[in-house]
Amino acid sequence: MNCDDYYHDENMVELFEELKQPKTLEELGLSYFFVRDLVLKILLTYGTVKTQRITDITGIHLDILEDVLGQMEKDGFCAQVGGSFLFSSVEYTLTKRGVEKARLVMEENPYIGMAPVPYERYFELMDKQLRNRFPIKIPPEVIERAFRDVVGLSYAKECLVESCTIGKGLFVYGAPGTGKTFIISKASDLLPPMVIPRFIEFSGRVIQIYDPDFHKPCPEEPDDPRWIKIHAPFVFTGSELSLNELETTYNMNKGVYETSPLIKANGGVLLIDDLGRQRDDHEVILNRLIVPLENKKDVIYIRGVPVIFHTHFIPAFSTNLDVSIMDEAHLRRAPLHIFLRNPPVENVVEVFRRNLDATGEDYDEEVLERIKMVYTPVADGGEGLQPSYAHARDLAQIAQAVRINMEKDRIDLEVIERALDKHVLIALQRMDIDISQVHHSVRTFRVVTPEPESAERVLKLYGALTVALEDGGVLADFEDSISPSQLLAHLQDEGISVGRVEVVAETKREIKKAILEYSG
């Protein structure tokens, strides 16, 4: 199978044959009154309107509009005010009675736009597309295209391909800046496209399915404009995610039900990024996902009536916290895992170079060597900073800004040195400040012991931030995760005689103070 067959296979060709633009109300699947009310609202909003313009707005064929407008004219709601013998150029406007009726309809439901698809038709065609979606054989050309801008990460690529082959979720964890979000975003590029309705009608209400923020249209589209062929969606949610945002809500201003990320991700990938940093308890959010993941369907309520929607997506979870943030029940929904370590230095340099090339910047070759030395271990003559793909991307952009500000023609060593100084995370690493620990407290312990020098040595090896000798013991600063009993037990295990261990102070870390001290 080649790329073309993968993106538009026999099933898609058959589906397109089914989705010819309806030319009768029966084929449209909507009642006369629904279409009439939609036309009334358009005429009320736009005043005098050509029938072709109504077709452009609603996607309803002119043959249907001719019948509907003819009946509306008989009922005294509208009148022809211009145009030629071609119905597409005929202009209509509302009568006084039509204005009164349109205002009532607008108050009930202000929706104006593309005509929706009946719910039953949506469910039927979604079921047909999703029934045998997995397993799939992904062509090598598709894999190569999806990963063309990914440097390294061979295991992660392999795992993503397997995830998309069988439609199973994955859990990605590792330090910040290792490319977790970036690599997951490639998963949807491996999946075949879908055809979805833009809007659905249920019990007279309109439900929005298509979201241009997450649904990317394909070049070829069905004849019926109410449907749209999209690339497999990649729906991204992060630390802003709350439990309420996983539900479908009614937008009174637009007159539509706006579907949740669970429904928008149907046929693609749903990423819960920065797991553990959400406003609501992440356990509650994960529990909310269990039923849609297990059944591949979710329930929303329209005027109190439960309505089933497809949620056939691949779940992806990423975090820079420990894997234990998810329990076994949740990990079963994401059985594949990717652990991303800090990347090799040469990969970071390559990503930096690619980002410079993407911005069209000229640069001296020494600049690449300078970046390499930032992440080279101290023992090998470098600065020993933690390699990060995110650093490489941001540095390229900062360097461009610095170069422009310095009115230089290319990025040289002077430019890159200034860019390094201006990158906040690099500056913090140079100051030996762990940003993840900024909001933690520091505890000062007094350890009473007849062996202060030995205790000092043991405490430093145990991770003390500072240690100071005093009469009859030592003072030591530790992160607030360390308790007196832990410290006592460790010293005793190391053979140190200890009278007592007590907390004498606890202070918040002050990043501003640390930066000022470093700068001074």
Coordinates of C-alpha atoms in Angstrom, one line a residue:
M1 CA 0.0 0.0 0.0
N2 CA 1.4 3.4 -0.9
C3 CA 0.6 6.8 0.7
D4 CA -2.2 7.7 -1.7
D5 CA -4.0 4.4 -1.0
Y6 CA -3.5 4.8 2.7
Y7 CA -5.0 8.2 2.9
H8 CA -7.8 7.5 0.4
D9 CA -8.4 3.8 0.3
E10 CA -11.3 1.7 -1.1
N11 CA -13.4 2.3 2.0
M12 CA -12.9 6.1 1.7
V13 CA -13.8 6.0 -2.0
E14 CA -17.0 4.1 -1.2
L15 CA -17.8 6.6 1.6
F16 CA -17.4 9.5 -0.8
E17 CA -19.9 7.8 -3.1
E18 CA -22.4 7.7 -0.3
L19 CA -21.9 11.4 0.5
K20 CA -23.4 13.0 -2.6
Q21 CA -25.0 16.4 -1.9
P22 CA -28.7 15.7 -1.1
K23 CA -31.3 17.3 -3.4
T24 CA -34.5 16.5 -1.5
L25 CA -35.5 17.1 2.1
E26 CA -35.8 13.3 2.6
E27 CA -32.2 12.8 1.5
L28 CA -31.1 15.8 3.6
G29 CA -32.6 14.1 6.7
L30 CA -33.9 17.3 8.2
S31 CA -37.5 18.4 8.7
Y32 CA -39.0 21.2 6.6
F33 CA -39.4 23.3 9.8
F34 CA -35.8 23.0 10.8
V35 CA -34.6 24.1 7.3
R36 CA -37.3 26.9 7.3
D37 CA -36.2 28.2 10.6
L38 CA -32.5 28.2 9.5
V39 CA -33.4 30.2 6.4
L40 CA -35.5 32.6 8.5
K41 CA -32.6 33.4 10.7
I42 CA -30.3 33.9 7.8
L43 CA -32.8 36.4 6.1
L44 CA -33.2 38.2 9.5
T45 CA -29.4 38.5 9.9
Y46 CA -28.4 39.5 6.3
G47 CA -31.6 41.3 5.1
T48 CA -31.8 40.8 1.4
V49 CA -30.0 37.6 0.4
K50 CA -29.4 35.7 -2.8
T51 CA -30.3 32.0 -2.8
Q52 CA -26.8 31.1 -3.8
R53 CA -25.6 32.9 -0.7
I54 CA -28.0 30.8 1.5
T55 CA -26.5 27.6 -0.2
D56 CA -23.0 28.8 0.6
I57 CA -23.9 29.3 4.2
T58 CA -25.9 26.2 4.8
G59 CA -24.6 23.6 2.3
I60 CA -28.2 23.0 1.3
H61 CA -28.8 22.3 -2.4
L62 CA -30.7 24.9 -4.5
D63 CA -33.4 22.4 -5.4
I64 CA -34.3 22.0 -1.7
L65 CA -34.1 25.8 -1.1
E66 CA -36.4 26.4 -4.1
D67 CA -39.1 24.1 -2.5
V68 CA -38.6 25.6 1.0
L69 CA -38.6 29.2 0.0
G70 CA -41.6 28.6 -2.3
Q71 CA -43.5 27.3 0.7
M72 CA -42.3 30.1 2.9
E73 CA -43.5 32.6 0.3
K74 CA -46.9 31.0 0.3
D75 CA -47.0 31.2 4.1
G76 CA -46.2 34.9 3.9
F77 CA -42.8 34.7 5.6
C78 CA -40.7 36.0 2.7
A79 CA -40.9 37.6 -0.8
Q80 CA -38.7 37.8 -3.9
V81 CA -37.2 41.3 -4.4
G82 CA -34.8 40.8 -7.3
G83 CA -32.7 38.4 -9.4
S84 CA -32.9 36.8 -12.9
F85 CA -34.6 33.7 -14.3
L86 CA -31.8 31.6 -12.7
F87 CA -33.0 30.6 -9.2
S88 CA -29.4 30.9 -7.8
S89 CA -29.5 34.7 -8.4
V90 CA -33.0 35.3 -7.0
E91 CA -33.0 37.6 -3.9
Y92 CA -35.3 37.1 -0.9
T93 CA -36.2 39.2 2.0
L94 CA -38.5 38.8 5.0
T95 CA -42.0 40.1 5.2
K96 CA -43.3 41.7 8.4
R97 CA -44.7 38.4 9.5
G98 CA -41.4 36.7 8.6
V99 CA -39.5 39.1 10.8
E100 CA -41.7 38.4 13.8
K101 CA -41.4 34.6 13.2
A102 CA -37.6 34.8 12.7
R103 CA -37.1 36.8 15.9
L104 CA -39.0 34.1 17.9
V105 CA -36.9 31.4 16.2
M106 CA -33.7 33.3 16.9
E107 CA -34.6 33.6 20.6
E108 CA -35.2 29.8 20.8
N109 CA -32.0 28.9 19.0
P110 CA -29.5 31.5 17.5
Y111 CA -27.6 29.0 15.4
I112 CA -26.8 30.1 11.9
G113 CA -24.4 28.2 9.7
M114 CA -23.9 24.9 7.9
A115 CA -26.9 22.6 8.0
P116 CA -26.3 19.7 10.4
V117 CA -26.3 16.0 9.7
P118 CA -29.0 13.8 11.4
Y119 CA -27.6 12.0 14.5
E120 CA -28.6 8.6 13.1
R121 CA -26.6 9.2 10.0
Y122 CA -23.6 10.4 12.0
F123 CA -23.6 7.3 14.1
E124 CA -24.0 5.0 11.1
L125 CA -21.1 6.4 9.2
M126 CA -18.8 6.7 12.3
D127 CA -19.5 3.1 13.1
K128 CA -18.7 2.0 9.5
Q129 CA -15.3 3.8 9.6
L130 CA -14.3 2.7 13.1
R131 CA -15.5 -0.9 13.2
N132 CA -12.3 -2.3 11.7
R133 CA -9.9 0.6 12.1
F134 CA -7.3 -1.4 14.0
P135 CA -5.0 -3.2 13.5
I136 CA -3.6 -1.4 10.5
K137 CA -0.4 -1.7 8.4
I138 CA 1.3 1.7 8.2
P139 CA 3.2 2.1 5.0
P140 CA 7.0 2.9 5.3
E141 CA 6.5 6.1 3.3
V142 CA 3.9 7.3 5.9
I143 CA 6.3 6.5 8.8
E144 CA 9.1 8.3 7.1
R145 CA 7.0 11.4 6.4
A146 CA 5.7 11.5 10.0
F147 CA 9.2 11.4 11.5
R148 CA 11.1 13.5 9.0
D149 CA 11.8 16.3 11.5
V150 CA 12.5 14.0 14.5
V151 CA 16.1 13.7 15.5
G152 CA 17.1 10.4 17.2
L153 CA 14.4 8.8 19.5
S154 CA 14.5 5.5 17.6
Y155 CA 12.8 3.6 20.4
A156 CA 10.1 6.2 20.8
K157 CA 9.4 6.1 17.1
E158 CA 9.1 2.4 17.1
C159 CA 6.7 2.5 20.1
L160 CA 4.5 5.1 18.4
V161 CA 4.2 3.0 15.3
E162 CA 3.2 0.0 17.3
S163 CA 0.7 2.1 19.3
C164 CA -1.0 3.4 16.1
T165 CA -0.9 -0.1 14.5
I166 CA -3.1 -1.6 17.2
G167 CA -4.8 1.5 18.5
K168 CA -3.5 1.2 22.1
G169 CA -2.5 4.0 24.4
L170 CA 0.9 5.0 25.6
F171 CA 2.5 6.6 28.6
V172 CA 5.5 8.9 28.0
Y173 CA 7.6 10.1 30.9
G174 CA 11.0 11.8 31.4
A175 CA 12.7 15.0 32.3
P176 CA 11.5 18.4 30.9
G177 CA 12.8 19.3 27.5
T178 CA 13.3 15.7 26.3
G179 CA 10.7 15.9 23.5
K180 CA 7.7 14.2 25.1
T181 CA 5.0 16.4 23.7
F182 CA 6.8 16.7 20.3
I183 CA 7.1 13.0 19.7
I184 CA 3.5 12.3 20.8
S185 CA 2.2 14.9 18.3
K186 CA 3.6 12.7 15.5
A187 CA 1.2 9.9 16.4
S188 CA -1.8 11.3 14.5
D189 CA 0.3 11.6 11.4
L190 CA 0.6 7.8 11.3
L191 CA -3.2 7.2 11.4
P192 CA -5.5 7.2 8.3
P193 CA -7.9 10.1 7.8
M194 CA -11.6 10.3 8.8
V195 CA -14.8 11.8 7.5
I196 CA -16.8 13.6 10.1
P197 CA -19.9 15.9 10.0
R198 CA -19.4 19.5 10.8
F199 CA -22.6 19.6 12.9
I200 CA -25.1 17.1 14.1
E201 CA -28.9 17.6 14.7
F202 CA -30.5 15.8 17.6
S203 CA -34.1 16.7 18.7
G204 CA -33.9 20.0 17.0
R205 CA -30.6 21.0 18.7
V206 CA -27.3 21.5 16.9
I207 CA -24.1 19.8 18.1
Q208 CA -20.7 20.9 16.8
I209 CA -18.3 18.2 15.9
Y210 CA -15.7 19.9 13.6
D211 CA -13.2 22.1 15.4
P212 CA -10.6 23.8 13.2
D213 CA -8.2 24.0 16.2
F214 CA -7.9 20.2 16.2
H215 CA -9.3 19.0 12.8
K216 CA -7.1 19.6 9.8
P217 CA -9.0 19.3 6.4
C218 CA -7.7 17.0 3.7
P219 CA -7.3 18.2 0.1
E220 CA -10.2 16.1 -1.2
E221 CA -13.7 16.7 0.3
P222 CA -17.0 14.9 0.0
D223 CA -19.7 16.3 -2.4
D224 CA -22.0 17.0 0.6
P225 CA -20.4 20.1 2.2
R226 CA -21.9 19.1 5.6
W227 CA -19.2 16.5 5.9
I228 CA -15.5 17.1 5.9
K229 CA -12.6 14.7 5.4
I230 CA -9.9 15.4 8.1
H231 CA -6.5 14.0 9.0
A232 CA -6.6 12.0 12.1
P233 CA -7.0 14.5 14.9
F234 CA -4.4 15.3 17.6
V235 CA -6.3 16.8 20.5
F236 CA -3.9 18.4 23.1
T237 CA -4.8 19.2 26.7
G238 CA -2.4 20.2 29.4
S239 CA -2.2 21.5 33.0
E240 CA -5.2 23.8 32.3
L241 CA -7.5 20.7 31.9
S242 CA -10.3 20.4 34.5
L243 CA -13.0 17.8 34.9
N244 CA -15.6 20.2 33.5
E245 CA -13.7 20.6 30.3
L246 CA -14.1 16.9 29.6
E247 CA -17.8 17.4 29.3
T248 CA -19.9 18.7 26.4
T249 CA -21.4 22.2 27.1
Y250 CA -24.0 24.4 25.5
N251 CA -22.9 27.7 24.1
M252 CA -25.9 30.0 24.4
N253 CA -24.4 32.7 22.1
K254 CA -23.7 30.3 19.2
G255 CA -26.7 28.1 19.9
V256 CA -24.7 24.9 19.7
Y257 CA -23.5 22.1 22.0
E258 CA -19.7 22.2 21.9
T259 CA -18.3 18.7 22.2
S260 CA -15.6 17.7 24.7
P261 CA -12.0 16.7 23.8
L262 CA -13.1 13.1 24.1
I263 CA -15.4 13.4 21.2
K264 CA -13.2 15.7 19.1
A265 CA -10.3 13.2 19.4
N266 CA -12.4 10.4 17.9
G267 CA -10.4 8.6 15.2
G268 CA -7.1 10.2 16.4
V269 CA -5.0 10.8 19.5
L270 CA -5.9 12.5 22.8
L271 CA -2.9 13.8 24.8
I272 CA -3.2 14.6 28.5
D273 CA 0.0 16.5 28.9
D274 CA 1.8 17.4 32.1
L275 CA -0.2 14.8 34.0
G276 CA -0.3 15.5 37.7
R277 CA -0.3 19.3 37.2
Q278 CA -4.0 19.7 36.4
R279 CA -6.2 22.0 38.5
D280 CA -8.4 19.0 39.4
D281 CA -7.0 15.8 41.0
H282 CA -5.4 13.8 38.2
E283 CA -6.9 10.6 39.7
V284 CA -10.4 12.0 39.2
I285 CA -9.6 13.0 35.6
L286 CA -8.1 9.6 34.8
N287 CA -11.2 7.9 36.3
R288 CA -13.4 10.0 34.1
L289 CA -11.6 8.6 31.1
I290 CA -12.0 4.9 31.9
V291 CA -15.5 4.3 30.5
P292 CA -14.9 6.2 27.2
L293 CA -11.6 4.3 26.8
E294 CA -13.2 1.0 27.6
N295 CA -16.4 1.3 25.6
K296 CA -15.0 3.6 22.9
K297 CA -18.2 5.7 23.4
D298 CA -19.3 8.5 25.7
V299 CA -22.7 9.8 26.7
I300 CA -23.8 13.5 26.6
Y301 CA -27.1 14.9 27.5
I302 CA -29.3 17.0 25.1
R303 CA -32.3 18.5 26.9
G304 CA -31.9 15.8 29.5
V305 CA -31.8 13.0 27.0
P306 CA -28.7 10.7 26.9
V307 CA -27.0 10.6 23.5
I308 CA -24.1 8.2 22.7
F309 CA -21.0 9.5 20.8
H310 CA -18.0 7.7 19.5
T311 CA -14.7 8.2 21.5
H312 CA -12.5 5.8 19.5
F313 CA -9.1 7.6 20.2
I314 CA -5.7 6.5 21.3
P315 CA -5.0 8.0 24.7
A316 CA -1.5 9.4 25.4
F317 CA -0.3 10.6 28.8
S318 CA 2.9 12.5 29.4
T319 CA 4.6 13.7 32.6
N320 CA 7.9 14.7 34.0
L321 CA 6.9 13.1 37.3
D322 CA 7.4 9.4 38.2
V323 CA 5.5 6.6 36.4
S324 CA 3.8 5.8 39.7
I325 CA 1.5 8.8 39.1
M326 CA -0.7 6.3 37.3
D327 CA -2.0 3.1 39.0
E328 CA -2.4 -0.3 37.3
A329 CA -6.0 0.3 36.3
H330 CA -5.0 3.4 34.3
L331 CA -1.8 2.0 32.9
R332 CA -3.8 -0.8 31.4
R333 CA -5.5 1.8 29.1
A334 CA -2.0 3.0 28.1
P335 CA 0.1 -0.3 28.1
L336 CA 2.9 1.0 25.9
H337 CA 5.5 3.2 27.5
I338 CA 8.3 5.6 26.4
F339 CA 10.9 6.8 28.9
L340 CA 12.8 9.7 27.4
R341 CA 16.2 10.4 28.9
N342 CA 18.2 13.6 28.3
P343 CA 19.2 13.5 24.6
P344 CA 22.8 13.0 23.4
V345 CA 24.7 16.2 22.9
E346 CA 25.0 15.7 19.2
N347 CA 21.2 15.4 18.8
V348 CA 20.7 18.7 20.6
V349 CA 23.2 20.4 18.3
E350 CA 21.4 18.9 15.3
V351 CA 18.0 20.2 16.5
F352 CA 19.6 23.6 17.1
R353 CA 21.0 23.6 13.6
R354 CA 17.7 22.5 12.0
N355 CA 15.9 25.3 13.8
L356 CA 18.4 27.9 12.6
D357 CA 18.0 26.6 9.1
A358 CA 14.2 26.7 9.4
T359 CA 14.4 30.4 10.3
G360 CA 16.6 31.1 7.3
E361 CA 19.5 32.2 9.5
D362 CA 23.2 32.3 8.4
Y363 CA 25.6 31.3 11.1
D364 CA 29.3 30.5 11.7
E365 CA 30.2 26.8 12.2
E366 CA 31.9 27.8 15.5
V367 CA 28.4 28.5 16.8
L368 CA 27.4 24.8 16.6
E369 CA 30.6 23.9 18.4
R370 CA 29.8 26.4 21.2
I371 CA 26.4 24.9 21.7
K372 CA 28.0 21.5 21.9
M373 CA 30.3 22.6 24.7
V374 CA 27.4 24.0 26.7
Y375 CA 26.2 20.4 27.2
T376 CA 29.5 18.6 27.2
P377 CA 30.5 17.2 30.7
V378 CA 32.8 19.3 32.8
A379 CA 35.3 16.5 32.9
D380 CA 35.6 16.9 29.1
G381 CA 36.0 20.6 29.1
G382 CA 32.3 21.7 28.8
E383 CA 29.8 23.4 31.0
G384 CA 28.0 20.2 31.9
L385 CA 24.4 21.5 31.5
Q386 CA 21.6 19.0 31.0
P387 CA 21.0 18.5 27.3
S388 CA 17.5 19.5 26.2
Y389 CA 15.6 19.6 22.8
A390 CA 13.5 22.5 24.2
H391 CA 16.7 24.5 24.8
A392 CA 17.8 23.9 21.2
R393 CA 14.6 25.2 19.8
D394 CA 14.3 28.3 22.0
L395 CA 18.0 29.2 21.6
A396 CA 17.7 29.3 17.9
Q397 CA 14.8 31.8 18.2
I398 CA 16.5 33.9 20.8
A399 CA 19.7 33.9 18.8
Q400 CA 17.7 35.3 15.8
A401 CA 16.3 38.1 18.0
V402 CA 19.7 38.9 19.4
R403 CA 21.3 39.0 15.9
I404 CA 18.6 41.3 14.6
N405 CA 18.9 43.6 17.6
M406 CA 22.7 43.7 17.2
E407 CA 22.3 44.5 13.5
K408 CA 24.5 41.7 12.4
D409 CA 24.2 39.7 9.1
R410 CA 24.8 36.3 10.7
I411 CA 24.8 34.5 14.0
D412 CA 28.4 34.5 15.4
L413 CA 30.0 33.6 18.7
E414 CA 29.1 37.0 20.2
V415 CA 25.5 36.6 19.3
I416 CA 25.2 33.1 20.7
E417 CA 26.9 34.0 24.0
R418 CA 24.3 36.7 24.5
A419 CA 21.5 34.3 23.6
L420 CA 22.8 31.8 26.1
D421 CA 22.9 34.5 28.8
K422 CA 19.3 35.4 28.0
H423 CA 17.8 31.9 28.1
V424 CA 16.2 31.6 31.6
L425 CA 16.5 27.9 32.0
I426 CA 20.2 27.9 30.9
A427 CA 20.8 30.8 33.3
L428 CA 19.2 28.8 36.2
Q429 CA 21.2 25.7 35.4
R430 CA 24.4 27.8 35.5
M431 CA 23.3 29.0 38.9
D432 CA 22.7 25.4 40.0
I433 CA 19.0 26.2 40.6
D434 CA 16.5 23.4 40.0
I435 CA 13.4 25.2 38.9
S436 CA 11.2 22.2 39.9
Q437 CA 12.3 22.7 43.5
V438 CA 11.7 26.5 43.7
H439 CA 8.4 26.1 45.4
H440 CA 9.7 23.6 48.0
S441 CA 10.9 24.5 51.4
V442 CA 14.4 24.1 52.9
R443 CA 14.6 22.5 56.4
T444 CA 17.5 23.3 58.7
F445 CA 18.3 20.3 61.0
R446 CA 20.5 20.4 64.2
V447 CA 22.2 17.0 64.7
V448 CA 23.6 16.6 68.2
T449 CA 26.5 14.1 68.0
P450 CA 29.9 13.5 69.5
E451 CA 31.2 12.8 66.0
P452 CA 30.5 16.1 64.1
E453 CA 33.2 15.6 61.4
S454 CA 32.0 12.1 60.5
A455 CA 28.4 13.3 60.6
E456 CA 29.3 16.2 58.2
R457 CA 30.8 13.8 55.7
V458 CA 27.8 11.4 55.8
L459 CA 25.3 14.2 55.5
K460 CA 27.0 15.7 52.5
L461 CA 26.9 12.3 50.8
Y462 CA 23.2 12.0 51.7
G463 CA 22.4 15.2 49.7
A464 CA 22.6 18.0 52.2
L465 CA 22.4 21.4 50.6
T466 CA 24.8 22.9 53.2
V467 CA 26.5 21.6 56.3
A468 CA 28.1 23.7 59.1
L469 CA 29.9 22.5 62.2
E470 CA 28.9 23.8 65.6
D471 CA 29.7 22.9 69.2
G472 CA 28.3 19.4 69.9
G473 CA 27.0 18.8 66.5
V474 CA 26.2 20.0 63.0
L475 CA 23.7 22.2 61.2
A476 CA 22.5 20.8 57.8
D477 CA 20.0 22.1 55.2
F478 CA 17.9 19.6 53.3
E479 CA 14.8 19.6 51.0
D480 CA 11.5 19.5 52.8
S481 CA 11.0 15.9 51.7
I482 CA 13.5 14.8 54.4
S483 CA 12.2 14.2 57.9
P484 CA 14.1 14.1 61.2
S485 CA 13.4 10.3 61.6
Q486 CA 14.8 9.6 58.1
L487 CA 18.0 11.6 58.9
L488 CA 18.4 9.9 62.3
A489 CA 18.0 6.4 60.8
H490 CA 20.5 7.1 58.0
L491 CA 23.1 8.4 60.4
Q492 CA 22.7 5.4 62.7
D493 CA 22.9 3.1 59.7
E494 CA 26.2 4.7 58.8
G495 CA 27.5 4.0 62.4
I496 CA 27.3 7.6 63.6
S497 CA 26.4 8.1 67.3
V498 CA 23.5 10.6 67.5
G499 CA 21.9 12.2 70.5
R500 CA 19.0 13.8 68.7
V501 CA 17.9 15.3 65.4
E502 CA 15.6 18.3 65.3
V503 CA 14.2 20.9 62.8
V504 CA 15.3 24.3 63.9
A505 CA 14.0 26.3 60.8
E506 CA 12.0 25.9 57.7
T507 CA 12.2 28.5 54.9
K508 CA 10.8 28.9 51.4
R509 CA 13.2 28.8 48.6
E510 CA 13.6 32.3 47.0
I511 CA 14.6 32.1 43.4
K512 CA 14.9 35.9 43.1
K513 CA 17.3 36.0 46.1
A514 CA 19.4 33.1 44.5
I515 CA 19.7 34.9 41.2
L516 CA 20.7 38.2 42.9
E517 CA 23.4 36.4 44.9
Y518 CA 24.7 34.7 41.7
S519 CA 24.6 38.0 39.7
G520 CA 26.3 39.9 42.5

